[in-house]
């Protein structure tokens, strides 16, 4: 028994912030942002919009594309690090919106790897008979937790949501998922405060993302290279078998390094970072939905999804679409 992606959906807030807009907010240039990151513009949520609002749009679109109604969904897994509230978890809030009553709603906090983590968990539920129709979402509103005076982070992060419906299938489907974490790197990318930790008055902007960018960059490139090898080896496949790389969209240079590792031309990589920035847990399902809806990704294609984020957390999924 395998799980298979029956439908995809995504959502981006209406407001677009360009690099030129950012030039008016912090000391930066369009040229610096484009050449160092590949980002040209990004979407920013409206003041009254929430992560659950974005997740709902993406979920409804995925359900529509899979031809699935709310009564069929028996598992919700949502990756987010920017939930609406401390609790109920965003999956519960979403459940109420969709009129789903009873099935488990799991929220995963794994930063940018949240969707891959969610996919891995839902896949295991389906393969072991624990679920028959799973809604898996990655949704984040990082613009709410960036310091808009810190040019090293505020030019990178953005908002959005992506979703898939997973159903059981005799044929793969999701061939394998691989998820990892190493908390030894927790000081390179983090938000200082949460709920239980005492506020440190010496730390400014305690609720905002802090990142040692160039150190994260180096670990990300190496780690993603390793997980590509791990994924191919687990499936006894050569890199030439992959039709599409669907990477986390943090930085064009990181994406290019992973594509190079796979000997893949950039035409075989779904790249959205120029238009969407880094949407954290939403970036992989947003890229997947983009590739599916514009007709590049077709049924039967072999996809390699990968992500890397704060924790550090990282993961991959090999999928026969
Ligand atoms: O999604 C989770 C995982 N996150 C990532 O994977 C992000 C990984 N890191 C990166 O993508 C890159 O490291 C960054 C895009 C964040 C930064 O690029 P970089 O090439 O590593 O630059 P840097 O941090 O080494 O900074 C180079 C220079 C510095 O100036 P000095 O010290 O050389 O004078 C920075 O102050 O660029 C400066 N700088 C900026 N200049 C203009 C940093 N941010 C900006 C900015 N505009 N926005």
CSV table of C-alpha atoms and ligand atoms in Angstrom, one decimal:
chain,number,residue,atom,x,y,z
A,1,UNK,CA,0.0,0.0,0.0
A,2,UNK,CA,1.2,3.4,-1.0
A,3,UNK,CA,-0.1,7.0,-0.7
A,4,UNK,CA,-0.6,9.0,-3.8
A,5,UNK,CA,-1.1,12.8,-4.3
A,6,UNK,CA,-4.7,13.1,-5.6
A,7,UNK,CA,-4.8,16.9,-5.8
A,8,UNK,CA,-2.8,20.0,-5.1
A,9,UNK,CA,-3.8,23.6,-4.2
A,10,UNK,CA,-2.1,26.8,-3.0
A,11,UNK,CA,-2.8,30.4,-2.0
A,12,UNK,CA,-0.8,33.6,-2.0
A,13,UNK,CA,-2.0,36.9,-0.4
A,14,UNK,CA,-2.9,39.7,-2.8
A,15,UNK,CA,-0.4,42.3,-1.7
A,16,UNK,CA,3.0,42.1,-3.5
A,17,UNK,CA,6.1,43.8,-2.1
A,18,UNK,CA,8.9,44.3,-4.6
A,19,UNK,CA,12.6,44.7,-3.9
A,20,UNK,CA,12.1,48.4,-4.9
A,21,UNK,CA,9.5,48.7,-2.2
A,22,UNK,CA,12.0,47.3,0.3
A,23,UNK,CA,14.6,49.9,-0.8
A,24,UNK,CA,12.3,52.4,0.9
A,25,UNK,CA,12.1,50.5,4.1
A,26,UNK,CA,15.7,49.3,4.8
A,27,UNK,CA,19.1,50.1,3.4
A,28,UNK,CA,19.2,47.6,0.6
A,29,UNK,CA,19.0,47.4,-3.2
A,30,UNK,CA,17.1,45.4,-5.7
A,31,UNK,CA,20.5,44.4,-7.2
A,32,UNK,CA,21.7,43.0,-3.8
A,33,UNK,CA,18.6,41.0,-3.1
A,34,UNK,CA,18.3,39.6,-6.7
A,35,UNK,CA,22.0,38.6,-7.0
A,36,UNK,CA,22.3,37.2,-3.5
A,37,UNK,CA,18.9,35.5,-3.2
A,38,UNK,CA,17.1,35.4,-6.6
A,39,UNK,CA,14.1,37.1,-5.0
A,40,UNK,CA,12.4,39.9,-7.0
A,41,UNK,CA,9.0,40.2,-5.2
A,42,UNK,CA,7.0,38.4,-2.5
A,43,UNK,CA,3.5,38.3,-1.2
A,44,UNK,CA,2.5,39.8,2.1
A,45,UNK,CA,-0.7,39.0,4.0
A,46,UNK,CA,-3.3,41.7,4.8
A,47,UNK,CA,-3.3,42.9,8.4
A,48,UNK,CA,-6.5,41.0,9.2
A,49,UNK,CA,-5.5,37.8,7.4
A,50,UNK,CA,-4.2,34.8,9.3
A,51,UNK,CA,-2.3,31.6,8.6
A,52,UNK,CA,-5.6,29.6,8.9
A,53,UNK,CA,-7.2,31.9,6.3
A,54,UNK,CA,-4.4,31.1,3.9
A,55,UNK,CA,-4.5,27.4,4.7
A,56,UNK,CA,-8.2,27.3,4.1
A,57,UNK,CA,-7.8,28.7,0.6
A,58,UNK,CA,-5.1,26.2,-0.3
A,59,UNK,CA,-7.0,23.3,1.3
A,60,UNK,CA,-10.2,24.1,-0.6
A,61,UNK,CA,-8.2,24.3,-3.9
A,62,UNK,CA,-6.5,21.0,-3.2
A,63,UNK,CA,-9.8,19.3,-2.3
A,64,UNK,CA,-11.4,20.7,-5.5
A,65,UNK,CA,-8.6,19.4,-7.7
A,66,UNK,CA,-8.8,16.0,-6.0
A,67,UNK,CA,-12.6,15.9,-6.2
A,68,UNK,CA,-12.8,15.3,-2.5
A,69,UNK,CA,-15.4,16.7,-0.1
A,70,UNK,CA,-14.8,17.5,3.6
A,71,UNK,CA,-16.7,14.3,4.7
A,72,UNK,CA,-14.0,12.2,3.1
A,73,UNK,CA,-11.0,13.7,4.9
A,74,UNK,CA,-10.0,11.6,7.9
A,75,UNK,CA,-6.6,13.2,8.8
A,76,UNK,CA,-5.3,16.8,8.8
A,77,UNK,CA,-1.6,17.5,9.1
A,78,UNK,CA,-0.5,21.1,8.9
A,79,UNK,CA,3.1,22.4,9.1
A,80,UNK,CA,3.3,25.9,10.4
A,81,UNK,CA,5.5,27.9,12.7
A,82,UNK,CA,3.2,30.9,12.7
A,83,UNK,CA,-0.1,29.6,14.0
A,84,UNK,CA,-3.1,31.9,14.5
A,85,UNK,CA,-3.1,31.1,18.3
A,86,UNK,CA,-1.1,29.1,20.9
A,87,UNK,CA,-4.1,26.7,20.8
A,88,UNK,CA,-6.3,25.3,19.4
A,89,UNK,CA,-3.8,24.2,16.8
A,90,UNK,CA,-4.3,25.6,13.3
A,91,UNK,CA,-5.5,22.2,12.1
A,92,UNK,CA,-8.4,22.3,14.6
A,93,UNK,CA,-9.3,25.9,13.5
A,94,UNK,CA,-9.2,24.8,9.8
A,95,UNK,CA,-11.3,21.7,10.6
A,96,UNK,CA,-14.0,23.9,12.0
A,97,UNK,CA,-13.9,26.1,8.8
A,98,UNK,CA,-14.1,23.1,6.5
A,99,UNK,CA,-16.9,21.4,8.6
A,100,UNK,CA,-14.9,18.3,9.4
A,101,UNK,CA,-15.7,16.8,12.8
A,102,UNK,CA,-13.7,14.1,14.6
A,103,UNK,CA,-10.6,13.2,12.6
A,104,UNK,CA,-7.2,14.0,14.1
A,105,UNK,CA,-5.7,17.5,13.4
A,106,UNK,CA,-2.0,17.5,13.8
A,107,UNK,CA,0.2,20.7,13.8
A,108,UNK,CA,3.9,20.3,13.1
A,109,UNK,CA,6.4,23.0,14.0
A,110,UNK,CA,9.4,22.2,11.9
A,111,UNK,CA,10.0,25.7,10.3
A,112,UNK,CA,10.6,25.5,6.6
A,113,UNK,CA,10.6,21.6,6.7
A,114,UNK,CA,7.0,21.6,8.1
A,115,UNK,CA,5.3,20.4,4.9
A,116,UNK,CA,7.8,17.6,4.2
A,117,UNK,CA,7.5,16.5,7.8
A,118,UNK,CA,3.7,16.5,7.4
A,119,UNK,CA,3.8,14.6,4.2
A,120,UNK,CA,6.0,12.0,5.8
A,121,UNK,CA,3.6,11.6,8.8
A,122,UNK,CA,0.5,11.4,6.6
A,123,UNK,CA,2.2,9.0,4.2
A,124,UNK,CA,2.9,6.6,7.2
A,125,UNK,CA,-0.7,6.9,8.4
A,126,UNK,CA,-2.0,5.9,4.9
A,127,UNK,CA,0.5,3.1,4.3
A,128,UNK,CA,-0.4,1.5,7.7
A,129,UNK,CA,-4.2,1.9,7.1
A,130,UNK,CA,-4.6,4.6,9.7
A,131,UNK,CA,-6.1,7.1,7.2
A,132,UNK,CA,-7.8,7.0,3.7
A,133,UNK,CA,-7.8,10.6,2.8
A,134,UNK,CA,-5.3,13.0,4.3
A,135,UNK,CA,-5.2,16.8,3.9
A,136,UNK,CA,-1.5,17.9,4.2
A,137,UNK,CA,-0.7,21.6,4.4
A,138,UNK,CA,2.3,23.9,4.7
A,139,UNK,CA,1.3,27.5,5.6
A,140,UNK,CA,3.3,30.3,7.1
A,141,UNK,CA,3.1,34.0,7.7
A,142,UNK,CA,6.8,34.8,8.4
A,143,UNK,CA,6.2,38.5,7.7
A,144,UNK,CA,4.5,38.7,11.1
A,145,UNK,CA,7.7,37.7,12.9
A,146,UNK,CA,10.4,39.5,10.9
A,147,UNK,CA,12.1,42.6,12.2
A,148,UNK,CA,11.3,45.1,9.5
A,149,UNK,CA,14.4,47.1,10.4
A,150,UNK,CA,16.7,44.1,9.9
A,151,UNK,CA,17.8,44.0,6.3
A,152,UNK,CA,19.4,40.6,6.7
A,153,UNK,CA,16.0,38.9,7.2
A,154,UNK,CA,13.1,41.1,6.2
A,155,UNK,CA,14.0,40.9,2.5
A,156,UNK,CA,13.9,37.1,2.5
A,157,UNK,CA,10.7,35.9,4.1
A,158,UNK,CA,7.1,36.0,2.8
A,159,UNK,CA,3.6,34.5,3.2
A,160,UNK,CA,1.6,31.8,1.6
A,161,UNK,CA,0.1,28.3,1.8
A,162,UNK,CA,0.1,25.1,-0.1
A,163,UNK,CA,-1.8,21.8,0.3
A,164,UNK,CA,-2.1,18.3,-1.1
A,165,UNK,CA,-4.7,15.5,-0.7
A,166,UNK,CA,-3.2,12.1,-0.2
A,167,UNK,CA,-5.1,8.9,-0.9
A,168,UNK,CA,-4.2,5.2,-0.7
A,169,UNK,CA,-3.0,3.5,-3.9
A,170,UNK,CA,-1.7,0.1,-5.0
A,171,UNK,CA,1.1,1.8,-7.0
A,172,UNK,CA,3.6,4.5,-5.8
A,173,UNK,CA,2.8,7.3,-5.1
A,174,UNK,CA,5.1,8.5,-2.5
A,175,UNK,CA,8.1,6.1,-2.8
A,176,UNK,CA,9.9,7.3,0.3
A,177,UNK,CA,10.2,10.2,2.7
A,178,UNK,CA,13.3,11.1,4.8
A,179,UNK,CA,13.1,13.5,7.7
A,180,UNK,CA,15.8,14.7,10.1
A,181,UNK,CA,16.7,17.2,12.7
A,182,UNK,CA,19.8,18.4,14.6
A,183,UNK,CA,19.1,20.8,17.5
A,184,UNK,CA,22.9,21.5,17.8
A,185,UNK,CA,22.3,24.2,15.2
A,186,UNK,CA,19.4,25.9,17.0
A,187,UNK,CA,21.5,29.1,17.5
A,188,UNK,CA,21.9,29.8,13.8
A,189,UNK,CA,18.2,30.4,12.9
A,190,UNK,CA,15.6,31.0,15.6
A,191,UNK,CA,13.0,33.2,17.3
A,192,UNK,CA,14.2,34.0,20.9
A,193,UNK,CA,10.8,33.9,22.6
A,194,UNK,CA,7.9,31.5,22.8
A,195,UNK,CA,5.5,30.9,25.6
A,196,UNK,CA,7.4,29.4,28.5
A,197,UNK,CA,10.9,30.9,28.2
A,198,UNK,CA,11.5,34.0,30.3
A,199,UNK,CA,12.0,37.2,28.3
A,200,UNK,CA,15.5,38.4,28.2
A,201,UNK,CA,15.4,42.3,28.4
A,202,UNK,CA,18.9,42.4,26.8
A,203,UNK,CA,17.5,40.9,23.5
A,204,UNK,CA,15.8,43.3,21.2
A,205,UNK,CA,12.9,42.2,19.0
A,206,UNK,CA,12.5,38.9,20.9
A,207,UNK,CA,9.6,37.8,18.8
A,208,UNK,CA,11.4,38.1,15.5
A,209,UNK,CA,13.5,35.8,13.4
A,210,UNK,CA,17.3,35.9,13.9
A,211,UNK,CA,19.5,34.2,11.3
A,212,UNK,CA,23.2,33.9,10.8
A,213,UNK,CA,22.6,33.7,7.1
A,214,UNK,CA,26.0,32.7,5.6
A,215,UNK,CA,26.4,30.0,8.2
A,216,UNK,CA,22.9,28.6,7.5
A,217,UNK,CA,23.7,28.8,3.8
A,218,UNK,CA,26.8,26.5,4.1
A,219,UNK,CA,25.0,23.9,6.2
A,220,UNK,CA,21.9,24.0,4.0
A,221,UNK,CA,23.9,23.3,0.8
A,222,UNK,CA,25.8,20.4,2.3
A,223,UNK,CA,22.8,18.9,4.1
A,224,UNK,CA,20.6,19.1,1.0
A,225,UNK,CA,23.3,17.4,-1.0
A,226,UNK,CA,23.4,14.6,1.5
A,227,UNK,CA,19.7,14.1,1.6
A,228,UNK,CA,19.5,13.9,-2.2
A,229,UNK,CA,22.0,11.0,-2.0
A,230,UNK,CA,20.1,9.4,0.8
A,231,UNK,CA,16.8,9.5,-1.1
A,232,UNK,CA,18.3,8.1,-4.3
A,233,UNK,CA,20.2,5.3,-2.5
A,234,UNK,CA,17.0,4.3,-0.5
A,235,UNK,CA,15.2,3.8,-3.8
A,236,UNK,CA,18.2,2.3,-5.8
A,237,UNK,CA,17.9,5.0,-8.3
A,238,UNK,CA,20.4,7.0,-10.4
A,239,UNK,CA,20.0,10.8,-10.3
A,240,UNK,CA,19.1,10.7,-14.0
A,241,UNK,CA,15.8,9.1,-13.1
A,242,UNK,CA,14.4,12.4,-11.5
A,243,UNK,CA,12.1,14.4,-13.8
A,244,UNK,CA,11.6,17.4,-11.5
A,245,UNK,CA,13.3,18.9,-8.5
A,246,UNK,CA,10.8,20.7,-6.3
A,247,UNK,CA,13.0,22.4,-3.8
A,248,UNK,CA,12.5,24.6,-0.8
A,249,UNK,CA,12.7,28.2,-2.1
A,250,UNK,CA,15.0,30.0,0.3
A,251,UNK,CA,17.8,31.1,-2.0
A,252,UNK,CA,18.3,30.6,-5.8
A,253,UNK,CA,22.0,29.8,-5.1
A,254,UNK,CA,21.1,27.0,-2.8
A,255,UNK,CA,18.6,25.7,-5.3
A,256,UNK,CA,21.2,25.8,-8.1
A,257,UNK,CA,23.7,24.0,-5.9
A,258,UNK,CA,21.2,21.1,-5.3
A,259,UNK,CA,20.4,21.0,-9.0
A,260,UNK,CA,24.1,20.8,-9.8
A,261,UNK,CA,24.5,17.9,-7.4
A,262,UNK,CA,21.8,16.1,-9.4
A,263,UNK,CA,23.2,17.1,-12.7
A,264,UNK,CA,19.9,18.7,-13.5
A,265,UNK,CA,19.5,21.6,-15.8
A,266,UNK,CA,17.5,24.5,-14.2
A,267,UNK,CA,14.7,23.8,-16.7
A,268,UNK,CA,14.0,20.7,-14.7
A,269,UNK,CA,13.7,22.6,-11.4
A,270,UNK,CA,10.5,24.3,-10.2
A,271,UNK,CA,11.6,27.7,-9.2
A,272,UNK,CA,9.2,30.2,-7.6
A,273,UNK,CA,11.6,32.1,-5.3
A,274,UNK,CA,11.8,35.1,-7.6
A,275,UNK,CA,8.1,35.7,-7.2
A,276,UNK,CA,7.4,34.4,-3.8
A,277,UNK,CA,10.5,34.7,-1.6
A,278,UNK,CA,10.9,32.3,1.3
A,279,UNK,CA,7.4,31.2,2.5
A,280,UNK,CA,8.8,28.7,5.0
A,281,UNK,CA,6.6,25.6,5.3
A,282,UNK,CA,4.5,26.7,2.3
A,283,UNK,CA,7.3,26.9,-0.2
A,284,UNK,CA,7.5,23.3,-1.3
A,285,UNK,CA,3.7,22.7,-1.8
A,286,UNK,CA,3.4,26.2,-3.5
A,287,UNK,CA,6.2,25.2,-5.9
A,288,UNK,CA,4.5,21.7,-6.4
A,289,UNK,CA,1.1,23.3,-7.2
A,290,UNK,CA,2.7,25.8,-9.5
A,291,UNK,CA,4.4,23.1,-11.5
A,292,UNK,CA,1.2,20.9,-11.6
A,293,UNK,CA,-1.1,23.8,-12.6
A,294,UNK,CA,1.1,25.2,-15.4
A,295,UNK,CA,1.3,21.7,-16.9
A,296,UNK,CA,5.0,21.1,-16.4
A,297,UNK,CA,4.6,18.3,-13.8
A,298,UNK,CA,2.6,15.4,-15.4
A,299,UNK,CA,1.1,12.2,-14.0
A,300,UNK,CA,3.9,9.5,-13.9
A,301,UNK,CA,6.7,12.0,-13.5
A,302,UNK,CA,9.3,11.3,-10.8
A,303,UNK,CA,9.6,14.3,-8.3
A,304,UNK,CA,12.2,15.0,-5.7
A,305,UNK,CA,10.9,17.3,-3.0
A,306,UNK,CA,13.4,18.7,-0.4
A,307,UNK,CA,13.4,21.3,2.4
A,308,UNK,CA,15.7,22.7,5.0
A,309,UNK,CA,14.9,25.1,7.9
A,310,UNK,CA,15.3,26.3,11.5
A,311,UNK,CA,16.1,23.6,14.1
A,312,UNK,CA,17.8,22.6,12.0
A,313,UNK,CA,15.2,20.4,10.4
A,314,UNK,CA,15.4,18.9,6.9
A,315,UNK,CA,13.7,16.3,4.7
A,316,UNK,CA,12.9,15.0,1.3
A,317,UNK,CA,10.2,13.0,-0.5
A,318,UNK,CA,10.5,11.0,-3.7
A,319,UNK,CA,7.2,10.9,-5.5
A,320,UNK,CA,5.8,9.2,-8.6
A,321,UNK,CA,3.2,11.9,-9.3
B,1,LIG,O1,14.6,28.8,4.9
B,1,LIG,C1,15.5,28.5,5.9
B,1,LIG,C2,16.9,28.4,5.5
B,1,LIG,N1,17.4,29.7,5.2
B,1,LIG,C3,18.3,29.7,4.3
B,1,LIG,O2,18.6,28.8,3.7
B,1,LIG,C4,19.0,31.1,4.1
B,1,LIG,C5,20.4,30.8,3.9
B,1,LIG,N2,21.2,32.0,3.7
B,1,LIG,C6,21.2,32.8,2.7
B,1,LIG,O3,20.3,32.7,1.8
B,1,LIG,C7,22.2,33.9,2.5
B,1,LIG,O4,23.2,33.7,3.5
B,1,LIG,C8,21.7,35.3,2.7
B,1,LIG,C9,20.8,35.7,1.5
B,1,LIG,C10,20.8,35.4,3.9
B,1,LIG,C11,22.8,36.3,2.8
B,1,LIG,O5,23.7,36.2,1.6
B,1,LIG,P1,25.2,36.1,1.8
B,1,LIG,O6,25.8,36.1,0.5
B,1,LIG,O7,25.5,34.9,2.7
B,1,LIG,O8,25.6,37.5,2.5
B,1,LIG,P2,26.2,37.8,4.0
B,1,LIG,O9,25.3,37.4,5.0
B,1,LIG,O10,27.6,37.1,4.0
B,1,LIG,O11,26.4,39.3,3.9
B,1,LIG,C12,27.2,40.0,2.9
B,1,LIG,C13,27.1,41.5,3.0
B,1,LIG,C14,27.3,42.0,4.5
B,1,LIG,O12,28.0,43.2,4.4
B,1,LIG,P3,29.5,43.2,4.8
B,1,LIG,O13,29.7,42.7,6.2
B,1,LIG,O14,30.2,42.3,3.8
B,1,LIG,O15,29.9,44.7,4.7
B,1,LIG,C15,25.8,42.3,4.9
B,1,LIG,O16,25.7,43.3,5.9
B,1,LIG,O17,25.8,41.9,2.6
B,1,LIG,C16,25.2,42.7,3.6
B,1,LIG,N3,23.8,42.6,3.5
B,1,LIG,C17,23.0,43.3,2.8
B,1,LIG,N4,23.2,44.3,1.9
B,1,LIG,C18,22.2,44.9,1.2
B,1,LIG,C19,23.0,41.7,4.2
B,1,LIG,N5,21.7,41.9,3.9
B,1,LIG,C20,21.7,42.9,3.0
B,1,LIG,C21,20.6,43.5,2.3
B,1,LIG,N6,20.9,44.5,1.4
B,1,LIG,N7,19.3,43.1,2.4
